[in-house]
Each structure stands twice: as structure tokens, then as C-alpha cells.
PDB file of N, CA, C and O in Angstrom:
ATOM      1  N   MET Z   1      92.376  26.552  97.004  1.00  0.00           N
ATOM      2  CA  MET Z   1      92.072  27.857  97.542  1.00  0.00           C
ATOM      3  C   MET Z   1      93.357  28.612  97.877  1.00  0.00           C
ATOM      4  O   MET Z   1      93.429  29.815  97.680  1.00  0.00           O
ATOM      5  N   LEU Z   2      94.351  27.886  98.361  1.00  0.00           N
ATOM      6  CA  LEU Z   2      95.622  28.523  98.682  1.00  0.00           C
ATOM      7  C   LEU Z   2      96.285  29.062  97.419  1.00  0.00           C
ATOM      8  O   LEU Z   2      96.845  30.160  97.422  1.00  0.00           O
ATOM      9  N   ARG Z   3      96.179  28.311  96.329  1.00  0.00           N
ATOM     10  CA  ARG Z   3      96.756  28.769  95.061  1.00  0.00           C
ATOM     11  C   ARG Z   3      96.112  30.078  94.630  1.00  0.00           C
ATOM     12  O   ARG Z   3      96.787  31.005  94.183  1.00  0.00           O
ATOM     13  N   ARG Z   4      94.810  30.182  94.778  1.00  0.00           N
ATOM     14  CA  ARG Z   4      94.083  31.398  94.400  1.00  0.00           C
ATOM     15  C   ARG Z   4      94.532  32.578  95.256  1.00  0.00           C
ATOM     16  O   ARG Z   4      94.723  33.684  94.743  1.00  0.00           O
ATOM     17  N   PHE Z   5      94.711  32.353  96.550  1.00  0.00           N
ATOM     18  CA  PHE Z   5      95.178  33.410  97.449  1.00  0.00           C
ATOM     19  C   PHE Z   5      96.576  33.876  97.062  1.00  0.00           C
ATOM     20  O   PHE Z   5      96.858  35.079  97.038  1.00  0.00           O
ATOM     21  N   ILE Z   6      97.447  32.937  96.743  1.00  0.00           N
ATOM     22  CA  ILE Z   6      98.824  33.287  96.368  1.00  0.00           C
ATOM     23  C   ILE Z   6      98.839  34.089  95.071  1.00  0.00           C
ATOM     24  O   ILE Z   6      99.600  35.052  94.930  1.00  0.00           O
ATOM     25  N   GLU Z   7      97.992  33.708  94.112  1.00  0.00           N
ATOM     26  CA  GLU Z   7      97.926  34.452  92.858  1.00  0.00           C
ATOM     27  C   GLU Z   7      97.467  35.886  93.091  1.00  0.00           C
ATOM     28  O   GLU Z   7      98.046  36.830  92.543  1.00  0.00           O
ATOM     29  N   GLU Z   8      96.427  36.076  93.884  1.00  0.00           N
ATOM     30  CA  GLU Z   8      95.916  37.419  94.151  1.00  0.00           C
ATOM     31  C   GLU Z   8      96.926  38.242  94.951  1.00  0.00           C
ATOM     32  O   GLU Z   8      97.066  39.444  94.727  1.00  0.00           O
ATOM     33  N   PHE Z   9      97.623  37.606  95.878  1.00  0.00           N
ATOM     34  CA  PHE Z   9      98.648  38.315  96.638  1.00  0.00           C
ATOM     35  C   PHE Z   9      99.792  38.735  95.720  1.00  0.00           C
ATOM     36  O   PHE Z   9     100.327  39.838  95.852  1.00  0.00           O
ATOM     37  N   GLY Z  10     100.142  37.883  94.772  1.00  0.00           N
ATOM     38  CA  GLY Z  10     101.160  38.241  93.783  1.00  0.00           C
ATOM     39  C   GLY Z  10     100.735  39.425  92.932  1.00  0.00           C
ATOM     40  O   GLY Z  10     101.532  40.325  92.636  1.00  0.00           O
ATOM     41  N   LEU Z  11      99.470  39.459  92.532  1.00  0.00           N
ATOM     42  CA  LEU Z  11      98.958  40.601  91.782  1.00  0.00           C
ATOM     43  C   LEU Z  11      98.987  41.869  92.632  1.00  0.00           C
ATOM     44  O   LEU Z  11      99.280  42.958  92.134  1.00  0.00           O
ATOM     45  N   PHE Z  12      98.684  41.741  93.920  1.00  0.00           N
ATOM     46  CA  PHE Z  12      98.723  42.881  94.820  1.00  0.00           C
ATOM     47  C   PHE Z  12     100.140  43.455  94.924  1.00  0.00           C
ATOM     48  O   PHE Z  12     100.322  44.670  95.073  1.00  0.00           O
ATOM     49  N   LEU Z  13     101.150  42.604  94.821  1.00  0.00           N
ATOM     50  CA  LEU Z  13     102.538  43.049  94.981  1.00  0.00           C
ATOM     51  C   LEU Z  13     103.137  43.666  93.712  1.00  0.00           C
ATOM     52  O   LEU Z  13     104.239  44.212  93.776  1.00  0.00           O
ATOM     53  N   ILE Z  14     102.442  43.616  92.594  1.00  0.00           N
ATOM     54  CA  ILE Z  14     102.972  44.169  91.338  1.00  0.00           C
ATOM     55  C   ILE Z  14     103.340  45.648  91.466  1.00  0.00           C
ATOM     56  O   ILE Z  14     104.454  46.037  91.070  1.00  0.00           O
ATOM     57  N   PRO Z  15     102.471  46.522  91.991  1.00  0.00           N
ATOM     58  CA  PRO Z  15     102.881  47.937  92.108  1.00  0.00           C
ATOM     59  C   PRO Z  15     104.104  48.143  93.005  1.00  0.00           C
ATOM     60  O   PRO Z  15     104.940  49.012  92.731  1.00  0.00           O
ATOM     61  N   PHE Z  16     104.235  47.334  94.050  1.00  0.00           N
ATOM     62  CA  PHE Z  16     105.404  47.448  94.924  1.00  0.00           C
ATOM     63  C   PHE Z  16     106.680  47.059  94.173  1.00  0.00           C
ATOM     64  O   PHE Z  16     107.711  47.702  94.314  1.00  0.00           O
ATOM     65  N   GLY Z  17     106.592  46.015  93.362  1.00  0.00           N
ATOM     66  CA  GLY Z  17     107.741  45.599  92.564  1.00  0.00           C
ATOM     67  C   GLY Z  17     108.125  46.645  91.526  1.00  0.00           C
ATOM     68  O   GLY Z  17     109.312  46.912  91.309  1.00  0.00           O
ATOM     69  N   LEU Z  18     107.133  47.239  90.889  1.00  0.00           N
ATOM     70  CA  LEU Z  18     107.415  48.285  89.905  1.00  0.00           C
ATOM     71  C   LEU Z  18     108.034  49.509  90.569  1.00  0.00           C
ATOM     72  O   LEU Z  18     108.947  50.135  90.009  1.00  0.00           O
ATOM     73  N   PHE Z  19     107.578  49.855  91.767  1.00  0.00           N
ATOM     74  CA  PHE Z  19     108.163  50.985  92.492  1.00  0.00           C
ATOM     75  C   PHE Z  19     109.597  50.670  92.903  1.00  0.00           C
ATOM     76  O   PHE Z  19     110.469  51.544  92.849  1.00  0.00           O
ATOM     77  N   LEU Z  20     109.846  49.426  93.281  1.00  0.00           N
ATOM     78  CA  LEU Z  20     111.209  49.010  93.612  1.00  0.00           C
ATOM     79  C   LEU Z  20     112.120  49.168  92.398  1.00  0.00           C
ATOM     80  O   LEU Z  20     113.235  49.695  92.510  1.00  0.00           O
ATOM     81  N   VAL Z  21     111.650  48.750  91.235  1.00  0.00           N
ATOM     82  CA  VAL Z  21     112.434  48.897  89.996  1.00  0.00           C
ATOM     83  C   VAL Z  21     112.672  50.377  89.701  1.00  0.00           C
ATOM     84  O   VAL Z  21     113.775  50.773  89.318  1.00  0.00           O
ATOM     85  N   LEU Z  22     111.647  51.211  89.889  1.00  0.00           N
ATOM     86  CA  LEU Z  22     111.799  52.652  89.674  1.00  0.00           C
ATOM     87  C   LEU Z  22     112.868  53.235  90.586  1.00  0.00           C
ATOM     88  O   LEU Z  22     113.696  54.045  90.151  1.00  0.00           O
ATOM     89  N   LEU Z  23     112.872  52.829  91.857  1.00  0.00           N
ATOM     90  CA  LEU Z  23     113.885  53.333  92.787  1.00  0.00           C
ATOM     91  C   LEU Z  23     115.286  52.917  92.365  1.00  0.00           C
ATOM     92  O   LEU Z  23     116.224  53.711  92.424  1.00  0.00           O
ATOM     93  N   VAL Z  24     115.430  51.686  91.917  1.00  0.00           N
ATOM     94  CA  VAL Z  24     116.753  51.196  91.511  1.00  0.00           C
ATOM     95  C   VAL Z  24     117.217  51.912  90.244  1.00  0.00           C
ATOM     96  O   VAL Z  24     118.377  52.325  90.137  1.00  0.00           O
ATOM     97  N   VAL Z  25     116.310  52.086  89.286  1.00  0.00           N
ATOM     98  CA  VAL Z  25     116.681  52.732  88.015  1.00  0.00           C
ATOM     99  C   VAL Z  25     117.057  54.196  88.223  1.00  0.00           C
ATOM    100  O   VAL Z  25     117.983  54.700  87.579  1.00  0.00           O
ATOM    101  N   THR Z  26     116.367  54.879  89.119  1.00  0.00           N
ATOM    102  CA  THR Z  26     116.676  56.293  89.362  1.00  0.00           C
ATOM    103  C   THR Z  26     117.857  56.495  90.311  1.00  0.00           C
ATOM    104  O   THR Z  26     118.228  57.629  90.593  1.00  0.00           O
ATOM    105  N   GLY Z  27     118.436  55.420  90.804  1.00  0.00           N
ATOM    106  CA  GLY Z  27     119.633  55.524  91.627  1.00  0.00           C
ATOM    107  C   GLY Z  27     119.363  55.761  93.099  1.00  0.00           C
ATOM    108  O   GLY Z  27     120.278  56.132  93.833  1.00  0.00           O
ATOM    109  N   ARG Z  28     118.132  55.570  93.536  1.00  0.00           N
ATOM    110  CA  ARG Z  28     117.823  55.725  94.958  1.00  0.00           C
ATOM    111  C   ARG Z  28     117.973  54.383  95.662  1.00  0.00           C
ATOM    112  O   ARG Z  28     117.844  53.337  95.054  1.00  0.00           O
ATOM    113  N   ASN Z  29     118.222  54.448  96.952  1.00  0.00           N
ATOM    114  CA  ASN Z  29     118.378  53.239  97.740  1.00  0.00           C
ATOM    115  C   ASN Z  29     116.992  52.711  98.138  1.00  0.00           C
ATOM    116  O   ASN Z  29     116.293  53.368  98.915  1.00  0.00           O
ATOM    117  N   PRO Z  30     116.578  51.536  97.638  1.00  0.00           N
ATOM    118  CA  PRO Z  30     115.238  51.033  97.963  1.00  0.00           C
ATOM    119  C   PRO Z  30     115.100  50.557  99.408  1.00  0.00           C
ATOM    120  O   PRO Z  30     113.993  50.272  99.848  1.00  0.00           O
ATOM    121  N   PHE Z  31     116.198  50.494 100.152  1.00  0.00           N
ATOM    122  CA  PHE Z  31     116.138  50.038 101.539  1.00  0.00           C
ATOM    123  C   PHE Z  31     115.949  51.190 102.530  1.00  0.00           C
ATOM    124  O   PHE Z  31     115.887  50.965 103.732  1.00  0.00           O
ATOM    125  N   GLN Z  32     115.847  52.411 102.033  1.00  0.00           N
ATOM    126  CA  GLN Z  32     115.581  53.549 102.908  1.00  0.00           C
ATOM    127  C   GLN Z  32     114.079  53.726 103.039  1.00  0.00           C
ATOM    128  O   GLN Z  32     113.345  53.790 102.050  1.00  0.00           O
ATOM    129  N   LEU Z  33     113.625  53.813 104.258  1.00  0.00           N
ATOM    130  CA  LEU Z  33     112.192  53.824 104.554  1.00  0.00           C
ATOM    131  C   LEU Z  33     111.485  55.073 104.033  1.00  0.00           C
ATOM    132  O   LEU Z  33     110.329  54.999 103.638  1.00  0.00           O
ATOM    133  N   HIS Z  34     112.161  56.197 103.989  1.00  0.00           N
ATOM    134  CA  HIS Z  34     111.466  57.432 103.612  1.00  0.00           C
ATOM    135  C   HIS Z  34     110.989  57.413 102.158  1.00  0.00           C
ATOM    136  O   HIS Z  34     110.037  58.110 101.814  1.00  0.00           O
ATOM    137  N   HIS Z  35     111.614  56.619 101.293  1.00  0.00           N
ATOM    138  CA  HIS Z  35     111.119  56.481  99.919  1.00  0.00           C
ATOM    139  C   HIS Z  35     109.772  55.760  99.898  1.00  0.00           C
ATOM    140  O   HIS Z  35     108.888  56.095  99.113  1.00  0.00           O
ATOM    141  N   TRP Z  36     109.633  54.753 100.742  1.00  0.00           N
ATOM    142  CA  TRP Z  36     108.432  53.925 100.757  1.00  0.00           C
ATOM    143  C   TRP Z  36     107.289  54.566 101.533  1.00  0.00           C
ATOM    144  O   TRP Z  36     106.121  54.416 101.172  1.00  0.00           O
ATOM    145  N   SER Z  37     107.615  55.279 102.608  1.00  0.00           N
ATOM    146  CA  SER Z  37     106.554  55.817 103.459  1.00  0.00           C
ATOM    147  C   SER Z  37     105.738  56.895 102.751  1.00  0.00           C
ATOM    148  O   SER Z  37     104.544  57.037 103.009  1.00  0.00           O
ATOM    149  N   LYS Z  38     106.357  57.635 101.854  1.00  0.00           N
ATOM    150  CA  LYS Z  38     105.630  58.669 101.123  1.00  0.00           C
ATOM    151  C   LYS Z  38     104.637  58.065 100.131  1.00  0.00           C
ATOM    152  O   LYS Z  38     103.592  58.640  99.865  1.00  0.00           O
ATOM    153  N   GLN Z  39     104.947  56.914  99.586  1.00  0.00           N
ATOM    154  CA  GLN Z  39     104.131  56.301  98.536  1.00  0.00           C
ATOM    155  C   GLN Z  39     103.336  55.094  99.013  1.00  0.00           C
ATOM    156  O   GLN Z  39     102.643  54.467  98.215  1.00  0.00           O
ATOM    157  N   GLY Z  40     103.408  54.755 100.285  1.00  0.00           N
ATOM    158  CA  GLY Z  40     102.784  53.540 100.799  1.00  0.00           C
ATOM    159  C   GLY Z  40     101.288  53.454 100.537  1.00  0.00           C
ATOM    160  O   GLY Z  40     100.784  52.430 100.069  1.00  0.00           O
ATOM    161  N   PHE Z  41     100.556  54.523 100.826  1.00  0.00           N
ATOM    162  CA  PHE Z  41      99.109  54.514 100.639  1.00  0.00           C
ATOM    163  C   PHE Z  41      98.749  54.350  99.167  1.00  0.00           C
ATOM    164  O   PHE Z  41      97.847  53.586  98.811  1.00  0.00           O
ATOM    165  N   ARG Z  42      99.475  55.039  98.299  1.00  0.00           N
ATOM    166  CA  ARG Z  42      99.215  54.933  96.860  1.00  0.00           C
ATOM    167  C   ARG Z  42      99.524  53.535  96.341  1.00  0.00           C
ATOM    168  O   ARG Z  42      98.814  53.007  95.476  1.00  0.00           O
ATOM    169  N   LEU Z  43     100.574  52.931  96.853  1.00  0.00           N
ATOM    170  CA  LEU Z  43     100.921  51.581  96.418  1.00  0.00           C
ATOM    171  C   LEU Z  43      99.869  50.569  96.857  1.00  0.00           C
ATOM    172  O   LEU Z  43      99.516  49.657  96.101  1.00  0.00           O
ATOM    173  N   VAL Z  44      99.352  50.717  98.061  1.00  0.00           N
ATOM    174  CA  VAL Z  44      98.291  49.819  98.535  1.00  0.00           C
ATOM    175  C   VAL Z  44      97.048  49.990  97.681  1.00  0.00           C
ATOM    176  O   VAL Z  44      96.420  49.007  97.271  1.00  0.00           O
ATOM    177  N   LEU Z  45      96.665  51.231  97.391  1.00  0.00           N
ATOM    178  CA  LEU Z  45      95.499  51.458  96.533  1.00  0.00           C
ATOM    179  C   LEU Z  45      95.708  50.887  95.135  1.00  0.00           C
ATOM    180  O   LEU Z  45      94.791  50.291  94.554  1.00  0.00           O
ATOM    181  N   ALA Z  46      96.900  51.052  94.589  1.00  0.00           N
ATOM    182  CA  ALA Z  46      97.181  50.503  93.261  1.00  0.00           C
ATOM    183  C   ALA Z  46      97.125  48.980  93.283  1.00  0.00           C
ATOM    184  O   ALA Z  46      96.595  48.353  92.357  1.00  0.00           O
ATOM    185  N   GLY Z  47      97.647  48.365  94.341  1.00  0.00           N
ATOM    186  CA  GLY Z  47      97.592  46.912  94.462  1.00  0.00           C
ATOM    187  C   GLY Z  47      96.168  46.405  94.561  1.00  0.00           C
ATOM    188  O   GLY Z  47      95.783  45.422  93.918  1.00  0.00           O
ATOM    189  N   LEU Z  48      95.337  47.083  95.359  1.00  0.00           N
ATOM    190  CA  LEU Z  48      93.928  46.700  95.467  1.00  0.00           C
ATOM    191  C   LEU Z  48      93.207  46.881  94.140  1.00  0.00           C
ATOM    192  O   LEU Z  48      92.366  46.066  93.756  1.00  0.00           O
ATOM    193  N   PHE Z  49      93.537  47.943  93.421  1.00  0.00           N
ATOM    194  CA  PHE Z  49      92.932  48.182  92.113  1.00  0.00           C
ATOM    195  C   PHE Z  49      93.277  47.058  91.140  1.00  0.00           C
ATOM    196  O   PHE Z  49      92.405  46.564  90.415  1.00  0.00           O
ATOM    197  N   VAL Z  50      94.530  46.633  91.130  1.00  0.00           N
ATOM    198  CA  VAL Z  50      94.945  45.535  90.242  1.00  0.00           C
ATOM    199  C   VAL Z  50      94.198  44.249  90.594  1.00  0.00           C
ATOM    200  O   VAL Z  50      93.722  43.532  89.703  1.00  0.00           O
ATOM    201  N   VAL Z  51      94.075  43.952  91.876  1.00  0.00           N
ATOM    202  CA  VAL Z  51      93.373  42.733  92.300  1.00  0.00           C
ATOM    203  C   VAL Z  51      91.897  42.800  91.915  1.00  0.00           C
ATOM    204  O   VAL Z  51      91.335  41.842  91.373  1.00  0.00           O
ATOM    205  N   ILE Z  52      91.248  43.933  92.156  1.00  0.00           N
ATOM    206  CA  ILE Z  52      89.827  44.066  91.845  1.00  0.00           C
ATOM    207  C   ILE Z  52      89.589  43.960  90.342  1.00  0.00           C
ATOM    208  O   ILE Z  52      88.668  43.272  89.890  1.00  0.00           O
ATOM    209  N   ILE Z  53      90.437  44.610  89.558  1.00  0.00           N
ATOM    210  CA  ILE Z  53      90.294  44.539  88.096  1.00  0.00           C
ATOM    211  C   ILE Z  53      90.489  43.107  87.616  1.00  0.00           C
ATOM    212  O   ILE Z  53      89.752  42.630  86.732  1.00  0.00           O
ATOM    213  N   SER Z  54      91.446  42.386  88.185  1.00  0.00           N
ATOM    214  CA  SER Z  54      91.670  40.998  87.747  1.00  0.00           C
ATOM    215  C   SER Z  54      90.481  40.115  88.114  1.00  0.00           C
ATOM    216  O   SER Z  54      90.101  39.232  87.342  1.00  0.00           O
ATOM    217  N   LEU Z  55      89.869  40.338  89.281  1.00  0.00           N
ATOM    218  CA  LEU Z  55      88.704  39.551  89.675  1.00  0.00           C
ATOM    219  C   LEU Z  55      87.498  39.853  88.785  1.00  0.00           C
ATOM    220  O   LEU Z  55      86.772  38.939  88.383  1.00  0.00           O
ATOM    221  N   VAL Z  56      87.295  41.118  88.454  1.00  0.00           N
ATOM    222  CA  VAL Z  56      86.192  41.487  87.567  1.00  0.00           C
ATOM    223  C   VAL Z  56      86.408  40.904  86.181  1.00  0.00           C
ATOM    224  O   VAL Z  56      85.494  40.335  85.572  1.00  0.00           O
ATOM    225  N   TYR Z  57      87.627  41.021  85.670  1.00  0.00           N
ATOM    226  CA  TYR Z  57      87.937  40.478  84.345  1.00  0.00           C
ATOM    227  C   TYR Z  57      87.708  38.965  84.309  1.00  0.00           C
ATOM    228  O   TYR Z  57      87.108  38.437  83.374  1.00  0.00           O
ATOM    229  N   GLU Z  58      88.185  38.289  85.324  1.00  0.00           N
ATOM    230  CA  GLU Z  58      88.028  36.840  85.371  1.00  0.00           C
ATOM    231  C   GLU Z  58      86.560  36.434  85.514  1.00  0.00           C
ATOM    232  O   GLU Z  58      86.113  35.457  84.933  1.00  0.00           O
ATOM    233  N   GLY Z  59      85.809  37.204  86.267  1.00  0.00           N
ATOM    234  CA  GLY Z  59      84.391  36.917  86.423  1.00  0.00           C
ATOM    235  C   GLY Z  59      83.610  37.125  85.135  1.00  0.00           C
ATOM    236  O   GLY Z  59      82.648  36.410  84.859  1.00  0.00           O
ATOM    237  N   LEU Z  60      84.010  38.105  84.346  1.00  0.00           N
ATOM    238  CA  LEU Z  60      83.285  38.398  83.116  1.00  0.00           C
ATOM    239  C   LEU Z  60      83.696  37.518  81.942  1.00  0.00           C
ATOM    240  O   LEU Z  60      82.860  37.165  81.103  1.00  0.00           O
ATOM    241  N   PHE Z  61      84.965  37.174  81.854  1.00  0.00           N
ATOM    242  CA  PHE Z  61      85.461  36.523  80.656  1.00  0.00           C
ATOM    243  C   PHE Z  61      85.967  35.094  80.842  1.00  0.00           C
ATOM    244  O   PHE Z  61      86.493  34.509  79.907  1.00  0.00           O
ATOM    245  N   SER Z  62      85.818  34.525  82.024  1.00  0.00           N
ATOM    246  CA  SER Z  62      86.306  33.163  82.224  1.00  0.00           C
ATOM    247  C   SER Z  62      85.344  32.159  81.587  1.00  0.00           C
ATOM    248  O   SER Z  62      84.163  32.435  81.378  1.00  0.00           O
ATOM    249  N   GLU Z  63      85.865  30.990  81.305  1.00  0.00           N
ATOM    250  CA  GLU Z  63      85.083  29.941  80.671  1.00  0.00           C
ATOM    251  C   GLU Z  63      84.040  29.407  81.648  1.00  0.00           C
ATOM    252  O   GLU Z  63      84.334  29.101  82.794  1.00  0.00           O
ATOM    253  N   ARG Z  64      82.818  29.280  81.172  1.00  0.00           N
ATOM    254  CA  ARG Z  64      81.733  28.730  81.997  1.00  0.00           C
ATOM    255  C   ARG Z  64      81.630  27.237  81.727  1.00  0.00           C
ATOM    256  O   ARG Z  64      81.609  26.808  80.580  1.00  0.00           O
ATOM    257  N   ARG Z  65      81.564  26.459  82.777  1.00  0.00           N
ATOM    258  CA  ARG Z  65      81.454  25.008  82.640  1.00  0.00           C
ATOM    259  C   ARG Z  65      80.089  24.573  83.132  1.00  0.00           C
ATOM    260  O   ARG Z  65      79.616  25.025  84.166  1.00  0.00           O
ATOM    261  N   SER Z  66      79.488  23.667  82.398  1.00  0.00           N
ATOM    262  CA  SER Z  66      78.192  23.157  82.831  1.00  0.00           C
ATOM    263  C   SER Z  66      78.360  21.965  83.767  1.00  0.00           C
ATOM    264  O   SER Z  66      77.403  21.520  84.383  1.00  0.00           O
ATOM    265  N   THR Z  67      79.571  21.444  83.852  1.00  0.00           N
ATOM    266  CA  THR Z  67      79.820  20.318  84.742  1.00  0.00           C
ATOM    267  C   THR Z  67      80.321  20.828  86.084  1.00  0.00           C
ATOM    268  O   THR Z  67      80.716  21.969  86.220  1.00  0.00           O
ATOM    269  N   GLY Z  68      80.305  19.954  87.057  1.00  0.00           N
ATOM    270  CA  GLY Z  68      80.778  20.328  88.375  1.00  0.00           C
ATOM    271  C   GLY Z  68      80.255  19.351  89.410  1.00  0.00           C
ATOM    272  O   GLY Z  68      79.818  18.244  89.084  1.00  0.00           O
ATOM    273  N   TYR Z  69      80.254  19.779  90.638  1.00  0.00           N
ATOM    274  CA  TYR Z  69      79.816  18.921  91.729  1.00  0.00           C
ATOM    275  C   TYR Z  69      78.300  19.029  91.880  1.00  0.00           C
ATOM    276  O   TYR Z  69      77.746  20.123  91.947  1.00  0.00           O
ATOM    277  N   VAL Z  70      77.656  17.893  91.928  1.00  0.00           N
ATOM    278  CA  VAL Z  70      76.216  17.828  92.188  1.00  0.00           C
ATOM    279  C   VAL Z  70      76.041  17.306  93.611  1.00  0.00           C
ATOM    280  O   VAL Z  70      76.460  16.184  93.909  1.00  0.00           O
ATOM    281  N   PRO Z  71      75.466  18.096  94.509  1.00  0.00           N
ATOM    282  CA  PRO Z  71      75.342  17.664  95.902  1.00  0.00           C
ATOM    283  C   PRO Z  71      74.336  16.523  96.048  1.00  0.00           C
ATOM    284  O   PRO Z  71      73.540  16.267  95.153  1.00  0.00           O
ATOM    285  N   PRO Z  72      74.370  15.823  97.179  1.00  0.00           N
ATOM    286  CA  PRO Z  72      73.388  14.751  97.414  1.00  0.00           C
ATOM    287  C   PRO Z  72      71.965  15.303  97.343  1.00  0.00           C
ATOM    288  O   PRO Z  72      71.688  16.410  97.799  1.00  0.00           O
ATOM    289  N   HIS Z  73      71.074  14.541  96.731  1.00  0.00           N
ATOM    290  CA  HIS Z  73      69.691  14.988  96.592  1.00  0.00           C
ATOM    291  C   HIS Z  73      68.750  13.780  96.523  1.00  0.00           C
ATOM    292  O   HIS Z  73      69.193  12.649  96.367  1.00  0.00           O
ATOM    293  N   MET Z  74      67.476  14.060  96.624  1.00  0.00           N
ATOM    294  CA  MET Z  74      66.459  13.006  96.572  1.00  0.00           C
ATOM    295  C   MET Z  74      65.903  12.893  95.149  1.00  0.00           C
ATOM    296  O   MET Z  74      65.583  13.896  94.528  1.00  0.00           O
ATOM    297  N   GLU Z  75      65.844  11.655  94.631  1.00  0.00           N
ATOM    298  CA  GLU Z  75      65.237  11.374  93.334  1.00  0.00           C
ATOM    299  C   GLU Z  75      64.295  10.195  93.495  1.00  0.00           C
ATOM    300  O   GLU Z  75      64.741   9.101  93.859  1.00  0.00           O
ATOM    301  N   ASN Z  76      63.018  10.409  93.236  1.00  0.00           N
ATOM    302  CA  ASN Z  76      62.006   9.356  93.341  1.00  0.00           C
ATOM    303  C   ASN Z  76      62.033   8.672  94.719  1.00  0.00           C
ATOM    304  O   ASN Z  76      61.962   7.455  94.818  1.00  0.00           O
ATOM    305  N   GLY Z  77      62.203   9.463  95.765  1.00  0.00           N
ATOM    306  CA  GLY Z  77      62.204   8.925  97.115  1.00  0.00           C
ATOM    307  C   GLY Z  77      63.479   8.205  97.498  1.00  0.00           C
ATOM    308  O   GLY Z  77      63.558   7.549  98.534  1.00  0.00           O
ATOM    309  N   ARG Z  78      64.529   8.317  96.680  1.00  0.00           N
ATOM    310  CA  ARG Z  78      65.810   7.648  96.914  1.00  0.00           C
ATOM    311  C   ARG Z  78      66.906   8.692  97.038  1.00  0.00           C
ATOM    312  O   ARG Z  78      66.926   9.661  96.277  1.00  0.00           O
ATOM    313  N   LEU Z  79      67.808   8.512  98.016  1.00  0.00           N
ATOM    314  CA  LEU Z  79      68.912   9.451  98.196  1.00  0.00           C
ATOM    315  C   LEU Z  79      70.011   9.131  97.197  1.00  0.00           C
ATOM    316  O   LEU Z  79      70.565   8.028  97.182  1.00  0.00           O
ATOM    317  N   VAL Z  80      70.321  10.110  96.358  1.00  0.00           N
ATOM    318  CA  VAL Z  80      71.395   9.963  95.371  1.00  0.00           C
ATOM    319  C   VAL Z  80      72.620  10.668  95.952  1.00  0.00           C
ATOM    320  O   VAL Z  80      72.565  11.846  96.299  1.00  0.00           O
ATOM    321  N   PRO Z  81      73.755   9.963  96.098  1.00  0.00           N
ATOM    322  CA  PRO Z  81      74.951  10.590  96.691  1.00  0.00           C
ATOM    323  C   PRO Z  81      75.526  11.681  95.779  1.00  0.00           C
ATOM    324  O   PRO Z  81      75.292  11.682  94.570  1.00  0.00           O
ATOM    325  N   GLY Z  82      76.275  12.580  96.383  1.00  0.00           N
ATOM    326  CA  GLY Z  82      76.925  13.640  95.617  1.00  0.00           C
ATOM    327  C   GLY Z  82      77.976  13.070  94.686  1.00  0.00           C
ATOM    328  O   GLY Z  82      78.589  12.028  94.952  1.00  0.00           O
ATOM    329  N   GLN Z  83      78.171  13.756  93.556  1.00  0.00           N
ATOM    330  CA  GLN Z  83      79.125  13.279  92.550  1.00  0.00           C
ATOM    331  C   GLN Z  83      79.593  14.414  91.671  1.00  0.00           C
ATOM    332  O   GLN Z  83      78.974  15.466  91.611  1.00  0.00           O
ATOM    333  N   PHE Z  84      80.698  14.186  90.996  1.00  0.00           N
ATOM    334  CA  PHE Z  84      81.199  15.124  90.003  1.00  0.00           C
ATOM    335  C   PHE Z  84      80.732  14.686  88.637  1.00  0.00           C
ATOM    336  O   PHE Z  84      80.808  13.518  88.287  1.00  0.00           O
ATOM    337  N   ARG Z  85      80.235  15.618  87.851  1.00  0.00           N
ATOM    338  CA  ARG Z  85      79.786  15.323  86.478  1.00  0.00           C
ATOM    339  C   ARG Z  85      80.588  16.125  85.498  1.00  0.00           C
ATOM    340  O   ARG Z  85      80.986  17.184  85.694  1.00  0.00           O
TER     341      ARG Z  85
END
């Protein structure tokens, strides 16, 4: 679960990284706050958009597996323990 969170957080940071590159290429100082404060809301929205699009894409096109965890259940009056199939 932590790996998934880190991946999504990395995707969220893509617009911020691209804006940082834009500031460096245009010769502006990326450590000055006034460059970031004007674009902060747009960068957050762009980051959320990238994360949402990646989640939708993964939900629609990821591989479906028929195997997985089968929780404990009753079969013929007998408790069958949970297992991975």
C-alpha cells in the first residue's frame, strides 16, 4: 500500500517538476516564492488531474486476474481456512 501511495504522490509532483524545469530554462530563480505562489492552485489542479487520469486508466486497462485471496468460508458444514489461489 505504501508503494502505491508513493507512486501516486510521484505522479502528483510531475506538474511541479515541469514548472521547475520551465523556470530554470527561462532563466528565473526557482527559489523565489512569487513565481510559485501565482501558479500554485493551477499546479495542484494539474497534479490531481494527472493522478485521477492514471487511476482511471489503470482501472480500465489493467490486467484482470481470476486468482487471489479466498476468505474463510463454510463448505458442507466445515470451516475452510482462507487461502491464496
